[in-house]
mmCIF file of C-alpha atoms in Angstrom:
data_model
loop_
_atom_site.group_PDB
_atom_site.id
_atom_site.type_symbol
_atom_site.label_atom_id
_atom_site.label_comp_id
_atom_site.label_asym_id
_atom_site.label_seq_id
_atom_site.Cartn_x
_atom_site.Cartn_y
_atom_site.Cartn_z
ATOM 1 C CA UNK A 857 0.000 -0.102 -0.110
ATOM 2 C CA UNK A 858 1.395 3.509 -0.949
ATOM 3 C CA UNK A 859 1.668 5.873 1.807
ATOM 4 C CA UNK A 860 1.114 9.513 0.990
ATOM 5 C CA UNK A 861 2.616 10.790 4.135
ATOM 6 C CA UNK A 862 3.242 9.667 7.550
ATOM 7 C CA UNK A 863 1.881 11.895 10.309
ATOM 8 C CA UNK A 864 3.901 12.695 13.336
ATOM 9 C CA UNK A 865 2.603 14.439 16.628
ATOM 10 C CA UNK A 866 4.518 17.682 15.510
ATOM 11 C CA UNK A 867 2.552 17.590 11.918
ATOM 12 C CA UNK A 868 -0.840 18.090 13.976
ATOM 13 C CA UNK A 869 -0.119 21.793 14.540
ATOM 14 C CA UNK A 870 -0.554 22.297 10.910
ATOM 15 C CA UNK A 871 -3.453 19.956 10.302
ATOM 16 C CA UNK A 872 -5.381 21.458 13.260
ATOM 17 C CA UNK A 873 -4.817 24.885 12.044
ATOM 18 C CA UNK A 874 -5.957 24.062 8.459
ATOM 19 C CA UNK A 875 -8.781 22.293 9.797
ATOM 20 C CA UNK A 876 -9.925 25.445 11.451
ATOM 21 C CA UNK A 877 -9.664 27.280 8.302
ATOM 22 C CA UNK A 878 -11.681 24.931 6.277
ATOM 23 C CA UNK A 879 -14.109 24.492 9.315
ATOM 24 C CA UNK A 880 -15.978 27.691 8.368
ATOM 25 C CA UNK A 881 -15.982 28.578 12.097
ATOM 26 C CA UNK A 882 -17.233 25.268 13.449
ATOM 27 C CA UNK A 883 -16.051 21.837 14.197
ATOM 28 C CA UNK A 884 -15.116 22.380 17.623
ATOM 29 C CA UNK A 885 -11.963 23.824 19.184
ATOM 30 C CA UNK A 886 -8.796 22.841 16.900
ATOM 31 C CA UNK A 887 -6.630 22.846 20.238
ATOM 32 C CA UNK A 888 -8.446 20.138 21.930
ATOM 33 C CA UNK A 889 -8.445 17.901 18.910
ATOM 34 C CA UNK A 890 -4.765 18.550 18.389
ATOM 35 C CA UNK A 891 -3.937 17.631 21.850
ATOM 36 C CA UNK A 892 -5.743 14.318 21.690
ATOM 37 C CA UNK A 893 -4.213 13.340 18.529
ATOM 38 C CA UNK A 894 -0.699 14.256 19.572
ATOM 39 C CA UNK A 895 -1.138 12.136 22.683
ATOM 40 C CA UNK A 896 -2.339 9.136 20.778
ATOM 41 C CA UNK A 897 0.428 9.580 18.335
ATOM 42 C CA UNK A 898 3.260 9.814 20.984
ATOM 43 C CA UNK A 899 1.811 6.780 22.689
ATOM 44 C CA UNK A 900 0.885 4.469 19.707
ATOM 45 C CA UNK A 901 3.126 5.703 16.845
ATOM 46 C CA UNK A 902 2.884 7.910 13.759
ATOM 47 C CA UNK A 903 -0.392 7.728 11.361
ATOM 48 C CA UNK A 904 -0.142 6.665 7.795
ATOM 49 C CA UNK A 905 -2.117 8.888 5.388
ATOM 50 C CA UNK A 906 -3.285 7.074 2.106
ATOM 51 C CA UNK A 907 -5.162 7.842 -0.888
ATOM 52 C CA UNK A 908 -8.747 6.267 -1.224
ATOM 53 C CA UNK A 909 -7.688 4.413 -4.497
ATOM 54 C CA UNK A 910 -5.053 2.453 -2.394
ATOM 55 C CA UNK A 911 -8.110 0.646 -0.837
ATOM 56 C CA UNK A 912 -9.544 -2.483 -2.327
ATOM 57 C CA UNK A 913 -13.425 -2.031 -3.380
ATOM 58 C CA UNK A 914 -14.408 -4.521 -0.607
ATOM 59 C CA UNK A 915 -12.621 -2.619 2.075
ATOM 60 C CA UNK A 916 -14.560 -1.442 5.104
ATOM 61 C CA UNK A 917 -14.153 2.227 5.849
ATOM 62 C CA UNK A 918 -15.518 3.941 9.003
ATOM 63 C CA UNK A 919 -15.488 7.761 9.999
ATOM 64 C CA UNK A 920 -15.222 8.798 13.404
ATOM 65 C CA UNK A 921 -16.266 12.353 14.919
ATOM 66 C CA UNK A 922 -17.321 14.498 17.889
ATOM 67 C CA UNK A 923 -20.762 15.765 17.918
ATOM 68 C CA UNK A 924 -22.126 18.537 20.017
ATOM 69 C CA UNK A 925 -22.044 22.396 20.468
ATOM 70 C CA UNK A 926 -18.543 23.826 20.012
ATOM 71 C CA UNK A 927 -19.034 26.009 23.185
ATOM 72 C CA UNK A 928 -19.617 22.876 25.253
ATOM 73 C CA UNK A 929 -16.707 21.068 24.133
ATOM 74 C CA UNK A 930 -14.226 23.632 25.263
ATOM 75 C CA UNK A 931 -15.402 23.091 28.729
ATOM 76 C CA UNK A 932 -16.231 19.512 28.715
ATOM 77 C CA UNK A 933 -13.124 17.622 27.579
ATOM 78 C CA UNK A 934 -13.090 13.856 26.610
ATOM 79 C CA UNK A 935 -11.665 11.358 28.916
ATOM 80 C CA UNK A 936 -9.640 10.024 25.965
ATOM 81 C CA UNK A 937 -11.143 6.468 25.285
ATOM 82 C CA UNK A 938 -14.611 7.418 23.781
ATOM 83 C CA UNK A 939 -13.489 7.466 20.360
ATOM 84 C CA UNK A 940 -11.738 4.075 20.256
ATOM 85 C CA UNK A 941 -14.697 2.553 22.321
ATOM 86 C CA UNK A 942 -17.224 3.738 19.797
ATOM 87 C CA UNK A 943 -14.820 2.651 16.883
ATOM 88 C CA UNK A 944 -14.432 -0.913 18.439
ATOM 89 C CA UNK A 945 -18.096 -1.322 19.388
ATOM 90 C CA UNK A 946 -19.137 -0.593 15.733
ATOM 91 C CA UNK A 947 -16.646 -2.980 14.345
ATOM 92 C CA UNK A 948 -18.206 -5.773 16.705
ATOM 93 C CA UNK A 949 -21.520 -4.892 15.450
ATOM 94 C CA UNK A 950 -20.546 -5.032 11.761
ATOM 95 C CA UNK A 951 -19.031 -8.241 12.370
ATOM 96 C CA UNK A 952 -15.836 -7.808 10.409
ATOM 97 C CA UNK A 953 -12.282 -5.873 10.563
ATOM 98 C CA UNK A 954 -12.494 -2.355 9.646
ATOM 99 C CA UNK A 955 -9.809 -1.624 7.231
ATOM 100 C CA UNK A 956 -9.340 2.132 7.457
ATOM 101 C CA UNK A 957 -10.413 5.248 9.076
ATOM 102 C CA UNK A 958 -12.090 8.102 7.523
ATOM 103 C CA UNK A 959 -12.730 12.032 8.383
ATOM 104 C CA UNK A 960 -16.208 12.950 9.049
ATOM 105 C CA UNK A 961 -15.561 16.667 8.610
ATOM 106 C CA UNK A 962 -12.823 18.961 7.740
ATOM 107 C CA UNK A 963 -13.404 21.288 10.788
ATOM 108 C CA UNK A 964 -11.606 22.038 14.055
ATOM 109 C CA UNK A 965 -11.619 19.173 16.289
ATOM 110 C CA UNK A 966 -13.122 16.836 13.703
ATOM 111 C CA UNK A 967 -10.211 17.162 11.443
ATOM 112 C CA UNK A 968 -7.970 15.689 14.041
ATOM 113 C CA UNK A 969 -10.226 13.009 15.756
ATOM 114 C CA UNK A 970 -9.616 10.357 12.969
ATOM 115 C CA UNK A 971 -5.747 10.652 13.830
ATOM 116 C CA UNK A 972 -6.586 9.420 17.462
ATOM 117 C CA UNK A 973 -8.437 6.098 16.104
ATOM 118 C CA UNK A 974 -5.976 5.727 13.385
ATOM 119 C CA UNK A 975 -2.793 5.809 15.982
ATOM 120 C CA UNK A 976 -4.522 3.648 18.485
ATOM 121 C CA UNK A 977 -5.593 1.047 15.985
ATOM 122 C CA UNK A 978 -2.532 1.272 13.395
ATOM 123 C CA UNK A 979 -4.880 1.571 10.634
ATOM 124 C CA UNK A 980 -4.259 3.688 7.566
ATOM 125 C CA UNK A 981 -6.243 7.187 7.359
ATOM 126 C CA UNK A 982 -7.856 8.056 4.129
ATOM 127 C CA UNK A 983 -7.202 11.427 2.804
ATOM 128 C CA UNK A 984 -10.290 12.942 2.398
ATOM 129 C CA UNK A 985 -13.672 13.672 4.331
ATOM 130 C CA UNK A 986 -17.569 13.964 3.854
ATOM 131 C CA UNK A 987 -17.815 17.683 3.545
ATOM 132 C CA UNK A 988 -14.698 19.582 2.508
ATOM 133 C CA UNK A 989 -15.709 21.982 5.267
ATOM 134 C CA UNK A 990 -17.900 21.658 8.536
ATOM 135 C CA UNK A 991 -21.615 21.453 8.847
ATOM 136 C CA UNK A 992 -23.479 21.207 11.986
ATOM 137 C CA UNK A 993 -25.938 18.251 11.299
ATOM 138 C CA UNK A 994 -24.917 14.509 10.846
ATOM 139 C CA UNK A 995 -26.805 14.025 7.530
ATOM 140 C CA UNK A 996 -25.030 16.914 5.934
ATOM 141 C CA UNK A 997 -22.394 14.761 4.406
ATOM 142 C CA UNK A 998 -21.633 13.862 0.732
ATOM 143 C CA UNK A 999 -22.215 10.196 1.998
ATOM 144 C CA UNK A 1000 -25.878 10.832 2.291
ATOM 145 C CA UNK A 1001 -26.162 11.810 -1.420
ATOM 146 C CA UNK A 1002 -24.604 8.597 -2.305
ATOM 147 C CA UNK A 1003 -27.110 6.369 -0.331
ATOM 148 C CA UNK A 1004 -24.679 5.809 2.628
ATOM 149 C CA UNK A 1005 -26.616 5.126 5.910
ATOM 150 C CA UNK A 1006 -25.277 6.839 9.087
ATOM 151 C CA UNK A 1007 -26.367 3.674 11.084
ATOM 152 C CA UNK A 1008 -25.662 1.423 12.758
ATOM 153 C CA UNK A 1009 -24.024 4.336 14.835
ATOM 154 C CA UNK A 1010 -22.300 4.049 18.269
ATOM 155 C CA UNK A 1011 -21.992 6.978 20.582
ATOM 156 C CA UNK A 1012 -19.997 7.169 23.650
ATOM 157 C CA UNK A 1013 -19.798 9.881 26.407
ATOM 158 C CA UNK A 1014 -17.164 10.857 29.103
ATOM 159 C CA UNK A 1015 -19.250 9.001 31.774
ATOM 160 C CA UNK A 1016 -18.815 5.520 30.148
ATOM 161 C CA UNK A 1017 -22.203 5.617 28.524
ATOM 162 C CA UNK A 1018 -22.607 4.174 24.934
ATOM 163 C CA UNK A 1019 -25.791 4.147 22.759
ATOM 164 C CA UNK A 1020 -26.426 2.264 19.316
ATOM 165 C CA UNK A 1021 -28.672 3.733 16.794
ATOM 166 C CA UNK A 1022 -30.479 2.124 13.822
ATOM 167 C CA UNK A 1023 -32.685 4.558 11.996
ATOM 168 C CA UNK A 1024 -34.876 4.770 9.072
ATOM 169 C CA UNK A 1025 -32.979 7.784 7.575
ATOM 170 C CA UNK A 1026 -29.907 9.878 8.133
ATOM 171 C CA UNK A 1027 -32.009 12.910 9.124
ATOM 172 C CA UNK A 1028 -33.601 10.704 11.897
ATOM 173 C CA UNK A 1029 -29.984 9.703 12.813
ATOM 174 C CA UNK A 1030 -29.509 13.328 13.472
ATOM 175 C CA UNK A 1031 -32.487 13.993 15.503
ATOM 176 C CA UNK A 1032 -32.139 10.946 17.883
ATOM 177 C CA UNK A 1033 -28.130 11.529 18.152
ATOM 178 C CA UNK A 1034 -28.703 15.081 18.871
ATOM 179 C CA UNK A 1035 -31.169 14.420 21.601
ATOM 180 C CA UNK A 1036 -28.739 11.762 22.967
ATOM 181 C CA UNK A 1037 -25.945 14.303 22.786
ATOM 182 C CA UNK A 1038 -27.801 16.912 24.720
ATOM 183 C CA UNK A 1039 -28.559 14.245 27.497
ATOM 184 C CA UNK A 1040 -24.793 13.218 27.552
ATOM 185 C CA UNK A 1041 -23.852 16.880 28.426
ATOM 186 C CA UNK A 1042 -23.730 18.583 25.260
ATOM 187 C CA UNK A 1043 -20.989 16.483 23.438
ATOM 188 C CA UNK A 1044 -20.453 12.810 22.409
ATOM 189 C CA UNK A 1045 -18.096 10.866 20.315
ATOM 190 C CA UNK A 1046 -19.092 8.304 17.496
ATOM 191 C CA UNK A 1047 -18.472 5.859 14.858
ATOM 192 C CA UNK A 1048 -20.855 5.912 11.726
ATOM 193 C CA UNK A 1049 -21.378 5.815 7.987
ATOM 194 C CA UNK A 1050 -19.524 2.611 7.548
ATOM 195 C CA UNK A 1051 -19.122 2.080 3.935
ATOM 196 C CA UNK A 1052 -17.050 0.007 1.328
ATOM 197 C CA UNK A 1053 -14.012 1.206 -0.359
ATOM 198 C CA UNK A 1054 -16.000 1.347 -3.755
ATOM 199 C CA UNK A 1055 -18.746 3.675 -2.354
ATOM 200 C CA UNK A 1056 -16.082 5.791 -0.571
ATOM 201 C CA UNK A 1057 -14.150 6.289 -3.870
ATOM 202 C CA UNK A 1058 -17.169 8.055 -5.058
ATOM 203 C CA UNK A 1059 -18.582 9.604 -1.903
ATOM 204 C CA UNK A 1060 -15.735 11.373 -0.135
ATOM 205 C CA UNK A 1061 -14.152 14.777 -0.641
ATOM 206 C CA UNK A 1062 -10.691 13.841 -1.576
ATOM 207 C CA UNK A 1063 -7.464 15.328 -0.342
ATOM 208 C CA UNK A 1064 -8.823 17.116 2.387
ATOM 209 C CA UNK A 1065 -6.352 16.400 5.122
ATOM 210 C CA UNK A 1066 -3.393 17.037 2.669
ATOM 211 C CA UNK A 1067 -4.962 20.396 2.193
ATOM 212 C CA UNK A 1068 -5.259 20.968 5.896
ATOM 213 C CA UNK A 1069 -1.705 20.427 6.173
ATOM 214 C CA UNK A 1070 -0.606 22.669 3.453
ATOM 215 C CA UNK A 1071 -2.876 25.612 4.776
ATOM 216 C CA UNK A 1072 -1.265 25.220 8.096
ATOM 217 C CA UNK A 1073 2.178 25.305 6.774
ATOM 218 C CA UNK A 1074 1.371 28.059 4.527
ATOM 219 C CA UNK A 1075 0.311 30.096 7.550
ATOM 220 C CA UNK A 1076 3.376 29.068 9.683
ATOM 221 C CA UNK A 1077 5.767 29.851 6.822
ATOM 222 C CA UNK A 1078 4.193 33.286 5.977
ATOM 223 C CA UNK A 1079 4.455 34.237 9.811
ATOM 224 C CA UNK A 1080 8.150 33.198 9.832
ATOM 225 C CA UNK A 1081 9.066 35.010 6.657
ATOM 226 C CA UNK A 1082 7.336 38.253 7.764
ATOM 227 C CA UNK A 1083 4.838 37.646 4.773
ATOM 228 C CA UNK A 1084 1.209 38.849 5.130
ATOM 229 C CA UNK A 1085 -0.332 35.738 6.607
ATOM 230 C CA UNK A 1086 -3.941 36.318 5.383
ATOM 231 C CA UNK A 1087 -2.808 37.093 1.845
ATOM 232 C CA UNK A 1088 -0.785 33.668 1.744
ATOM 233 C CA UNK A 1089 -3.906 31.852 2.839
ATOM 234 C CA UNK A 1090 -6.050 33.772 0.268
ATOM 235 C CA UNK A 1091 -3.398 32.784 -2.483
ATOM 236 C CA UNK A 1092 -3.370 29.209 -1.355
ATOM 237 C CA UNK A 1093 -7.115 28.687 -1.474
ATOM 238 C CA UNK A 1094 -7.843 30.848 -4.186
ATOM 239 C CA UNK A 1095 -10.317 32.602 -1.804
ATOM 240 C CA UNK A 1096 -11.819 36.053 -1.851
ATOM 241 C CA UNK A 1097 -11.657 38.761 0.725
ATOM 242 C CA UNK A 1098 -15.214 39.832 1.405
ATOM 243 C CA UNK A 1099 -14.653 42.105 4.534
ATOM 244 C CA UNK A 1100 -12.059 43.591 6.941
ATOM 245 C CA UNK A 1101 -13.659 45.002 10.303
ATOM 246 C CA UNK A 1102 -14.098 44.805 13.979
ATOM 247 C CA UNK A 1103 -16.844 43.011 15.663
ATOM 248 C CA UNK A 1104 -19.099 45.446 17.360
ATOM 249 C CA UNK A 1105 -21.959 43.267 18.460
ATOM 250 C CA UNK A 1106 -22.211 39.264 19.066
ATOM 251 C CA UNK A 1107 -25.270 37.349 19.954
ATOM 252 C CA UNK A 1108 -24.765 33.814 20.734
ATOM 253 C CA UNK A 1109 -26.663 30.978 22.428
ATOM 254 C CA UNK A 1110 -26.722 27.171 22.905
ATOM 255 C CA UNK A 1111 -30.014 25.729 21.408
ATOM 256 C CA UNK A 1112 -30.707 22.140 20.919
ATOM 257 C CA UNK A 1113 -27.061 21.242 20.935
ATOM 258 C CA UNK A 1114 -26.134 23.871 18.534
ATOM 259 C CA UNK A 1115 -24.244 27.032 18.989
ATOM 260 C CA UNK A 1116 -26.442 29.688 17.214
ATOM 261 C CA UNK A 1117 -25.833 33.351 16.877
ATOM 262 C CA UNK A 1118 -25.126 36.572 14.689
ATOM 263 C CA UNK A 1119 -21.909 38.708 14.577
ATOM 264 C CA UNK A 1120 -22.026 42.407 13.434
ATOM 265 C CA UNK A 1121 -18.892 44.033 12.162
ATOM 266 C CA UNK A 1122 -17.815 47.456 11.449
ATOM 267 C CA UNK A 1123 -15.279 47.970 8.663
ATOM 268 C CA UNK A 1124 -11.682 49.422 9.073
ATOM 269 C CA UNK A 1125 -9.416 50.779 6.486
ATOM 270 C CA UNK A 1126 -10.409 50.097 2.929
ATOM 271 C CA UNK A 1127 -13.837 48.955 4.413
ATOM 272 C CA UNK A 1128 -14.401 51.827 6.783
ATOM 273 C CA UNK A 1129 -18.117 52.864 6.587
ATOM 274 C CA UNK A 1130 -19.360 49.492 5.440
ATOM 275 C CA UNK A 1131 -21.066 46.903 7.632
ATOM 276 C CA UNK A 1132 -21.012 43.227 7.649
ATOM 277 C CA UNK A 1133 -23.100 40.538 9.376
ATOM 278 C CA UNK A 1134 -22.324 36.833 9.873
ATOM 279 C CA UNK A 1135 -25.043 34.083 10.795
ATOM 280 C CA UNK A 1136 -23.943 30.927 12.110
ATOM 281 C CA UNK A 1137 -25.173 27.593 13.540
ATOM 282 C CA UNK A 1138 -22.053 26.267 14.836
ATOM 283 C CA UNK A 1139 -20.603 27.029 11.386
ATOM 284 C CA UNK A 1140 -20.783 30.389 9.342
ATOM 285 C CA UNK A 1141 -23.762 29.889 7.107
ATOM 286 C CA UNK A 1142 -24.583 33.233 5.586
ATOM 287 C CA UNK A 1143 -22.638 36.549 5.088
ATOM 288 C CA UNK A 1144 -24.375 40.013 4.463
ATOM 289 C CA UNK A 1145 -22.515 43.311 3.560
ATOM 290 C CA UNK A 1146 -24.160 46.495 3.817
ATOM 291 C CA UNK A 1147 -27.472 44.733 4.154
ATOM 292 C CA UNK A 1148 -27.061 42.539 1.004
ATOM 293 C CA UNK A 1149 -26.558 38.914 0.980
ATOM 294 C CA UNK A 1150 -23.231 38.175 -0.139
ATOM 295 C CA UNK A 1151 -22.269 34.538 0.342
ATOM 296 C CA UNK A 1152 -24.459 31.430 1.636
ATOM 297 C CA UNK A 1153 -23.974 27.868 2.492
ATOM 298 C CA UNK A 1154 -22.769 25.534 0.826
ATOM 299 C CA UNK A 1155 -20.011 28.050 -0.128
ATOM 300 C CA UNK A 1156 -17.250 28.409 2.781
ATOM 301 C CA UNK A 1157 -16.960 31.342 4.721
ATOM 302 C CA UNK A 1158 -14.161 31.725 7.195
ATOM 303 C CA UNK A 1159 -12.653 34.341 9.252
ATOM 304 C CA UNK A 1160 -8.971 34.998 10.075
ATOM 305 C CA UNK A 1161 -7.323 37.300 12.593
ATOM 306 C CA UNK A 1162 -6.305 40.428 10.769
ATOM 307 C CA UNK A 1163 -2.701 40.459 11.974
ATOM 308 C CA UNK A 1164 -1.706 36.951 12.493
ATOM 309 C CA UNK A 1165 -3.959 34.893 10.026
ATOM 310 C CA UNK A 1166 -5.102 32.826 12.744
ATOM 311 C CA UNK A 1167 -8.682 31.070 12.033
ATOM 312 C CA UNK A 1168 -11.521 32.098 14.361
ATOM 313 C CA UNK A 1169 -14.083 29.808 15.262
ATOM 314 C CA UNK A 1170 -17.568 30.784 16.050
ATOM 315 C CA UNK A 1171 -17.584 30.191 19.668
ATOM 316 C CA UNK A 1172 -14.304 32.345 19.920
ATOM 317 C CA UNK A 1173 -15.807 35.283 18.402
ATOM 318 C CA UNK A 1174 -15.528 38.165 20.849
ATOM 319 C CA UNK A 1175 -16.360 42.007 20.623
ATOM 320 C CA UNK A 1176 -13.707 44.175 19.278
ATOM 321 C CA UNK A 1177 -11.762 41.531 17.324
ATOM 322 C CA UNK A 1178 -10.291 42.723 14.241
ATOM 323 C CA UNK A 1179 -10.961 40.001 11.382
ATOM 324 C CA UNK A 1180 -10.886 39.477 7.927
ATOM 325 C CA UNK A 1181 -13.629 37.355 6.142
ATOM 326 C CA UNK A 1182 -12.937 35.079 3.421
ATOM 327 C CA UNK A 1183 -15.205 33.305 0.916
ATOM 328 C CA UNK A 1184 -14.356 30.221 -1.041
ATOM 329 C CA UNK A 1185 -16.411 27.838 -3.356
ATOM 330 C CA UNK A 1186 -17.649 24.535 -1.896
ATOM 331 C CA UNK A 1187 -16.889 21.284 -3.278
ATOM 332 C CA UNK A 1188 -18.625 20.448 -6.709
ATOM 333 C CA UNK A 1189 -20.716 17.760 -4.964
ATOM 334 C CA UNK A 1190 -22.796 20.278 -3.281
ATOM 335 C CA UNK A 1191 -23.388 22.192 -6.375
ATOM 336 C CA UNK A 1192 -26.471 20.176 -7.532
ATOM 337 C CA UNK A 1193 -30.090 20.110 -6.415
ATOM 338 C CA UNK A 1194 -29.854 17.379 -4.006
ATOM 339 C CA UNK A 1195 -26.685 19.177 -2.279
ATOM 340 C CA UNK A 1196 -28.473 22.332 -2.080
ATOM 341 C CA UNK A 1197 -31.485 20.666 -0.581
ATOM 342 C CA UNK A 1198 -29.229 19.171 2.129
ATOM 343 C CA UNK A 1199 -27.263 21.965 3.209
ATOM 344 C CA UNK A 1200 -28.464 24.973 1.208
ATOM 345 C CA UNK A 1201 -29.765 28.439 2.846
ATOM 346 C CA UNK A 1202 -33.308 27.380 2.908
ATOM 347 C CA UNK A 1203 -32.708 24.286 4.928
ATOM 348 C CA UNK A 1204 -31.466 26.555 7.765
ATOM 349 C CA UNK A 1205 -34.604 28.825 7.665
ATOM 350 C CA UNK A 1206 -33.154 31.606 5.579
ATOM 351 C CA UNK A 1207 -35.640 33.031 3.049
ATOM 352 C CA UNK A 1208 -33.345 33.116 0.277
ATOM 353 C CA UNK A 1209 -32.178 30.766 -2.589
ATOM 354 C CA UNK A 1210 -28.585 29.779 -3.107
ATOM 355 C CA UNK A 1211 -26.479 31.829 -5.495
ATOM 356 C CA UNK A 1212 -23.060 30.992 -6.606
ATOM 357 C CA UNK A 1213 -21.095 33.897 -5.457
ATOM 358 C CA UNK A 1214 -18.042 32.948 -7.436
ATOM 359 C CA UNK A 1215 -19.994 32.881 -10.845
ATOM 360 C CA UNK A 1216 -20.809 36.808 -10.568
#
C-alpha cells in the first residue's frame, strides 16, 4: 500500500490550523483535537495517510467524529477513550474488521479526531472527508447523497455510557443522536457511516487532510518569513476577501445542541463605513455586507485574525476582534439540487435561494 505521508505528533499543529480554516467557524476547538491526536500518536506511533484508491473495493471504511455544540466542547473535555470505544463497538456490530479510518468533516476538532483512532489501531487514515468543510448536522455529508446510511452508529460519552442507533434515515439519525448528545452533556464521540471502499471512492471529498496540512504550513511559513499571513492563505485557497472589520456586536446562544448566533462588524481601513453580518449555527452559514446577502452555505465563509492570520471559530468570536472574512467555493458535490436541498440556505430557515457568489 502506497503511503502519501506519515503523520507525526508535530505535524498535527499544521493540520489543526488548516482544519480550522476549512471548518468555516465550526467543528469544535482545534486545540483540543490537536492535543488528543498528539497524545495518541506519541503513545502509539505515527499515522499513515493514504489515498482512497489504495483501498480494495470490498474494504470497510469507517469515519469517526465528535458531535455537539462547540461552546460545550471547550469546557467538557473527553476522557480519551471514547473514540476508540465507539470504533471498536461498531466493528463488533458490523461483524468484520475495519480496514481504514475516515474523517467525517474538515473542521476544528473533527479534522483531528480520526488521527486518534488511526494511531490507536494502527489502521491507515484516508485523505478525505465527507464535507470539504464543516456542517452542523450529521446527515450533511456527501455520503448521504451516495446512499450511505449513518447507522448503525455508536455514541460514547465521557461518563462511560454508549448508545447504538439504527434509524430509517440519516435525518432521523441526526434527530435522535442530537437528543442523546444533549443528555450526554452537550457533546459525544461517535463512529458511523460505515461503507465499502468502492462507495467511498465515489462519495468522499478527496485530499482534505493534505489540504489542511498545506494550509497550516502556508500560515506558519508566512509568519516566519514576515509575509502577510492572510494574503498567503487567500492565495493558497484561491479565496476572496469579502470584509475587513471589527466585531461591534455578538449574539450567541446554545440551543438544542447547537451554538447559534449573529456577529456584526464595522469596517476598517478600505472597508471603513461599511457593515458586515455573519449568521452561524456552529458554522458560518450566511454573510451580508451593507444589508445585501453576499455568500451563503454551501460555499465556505471563514474568518482570520487580521494580524496573525489565525482562524477564528464561531465560539471564539468576541467584541472588538479585528478580523478578515474570506469566501471560497464549496466542493462540486454540493453544487447540485440534492446538495443544495441538504445544506442550502433554505434548509437553515433563511428565506433566500442559493446563488453562486463565484460566478458573478
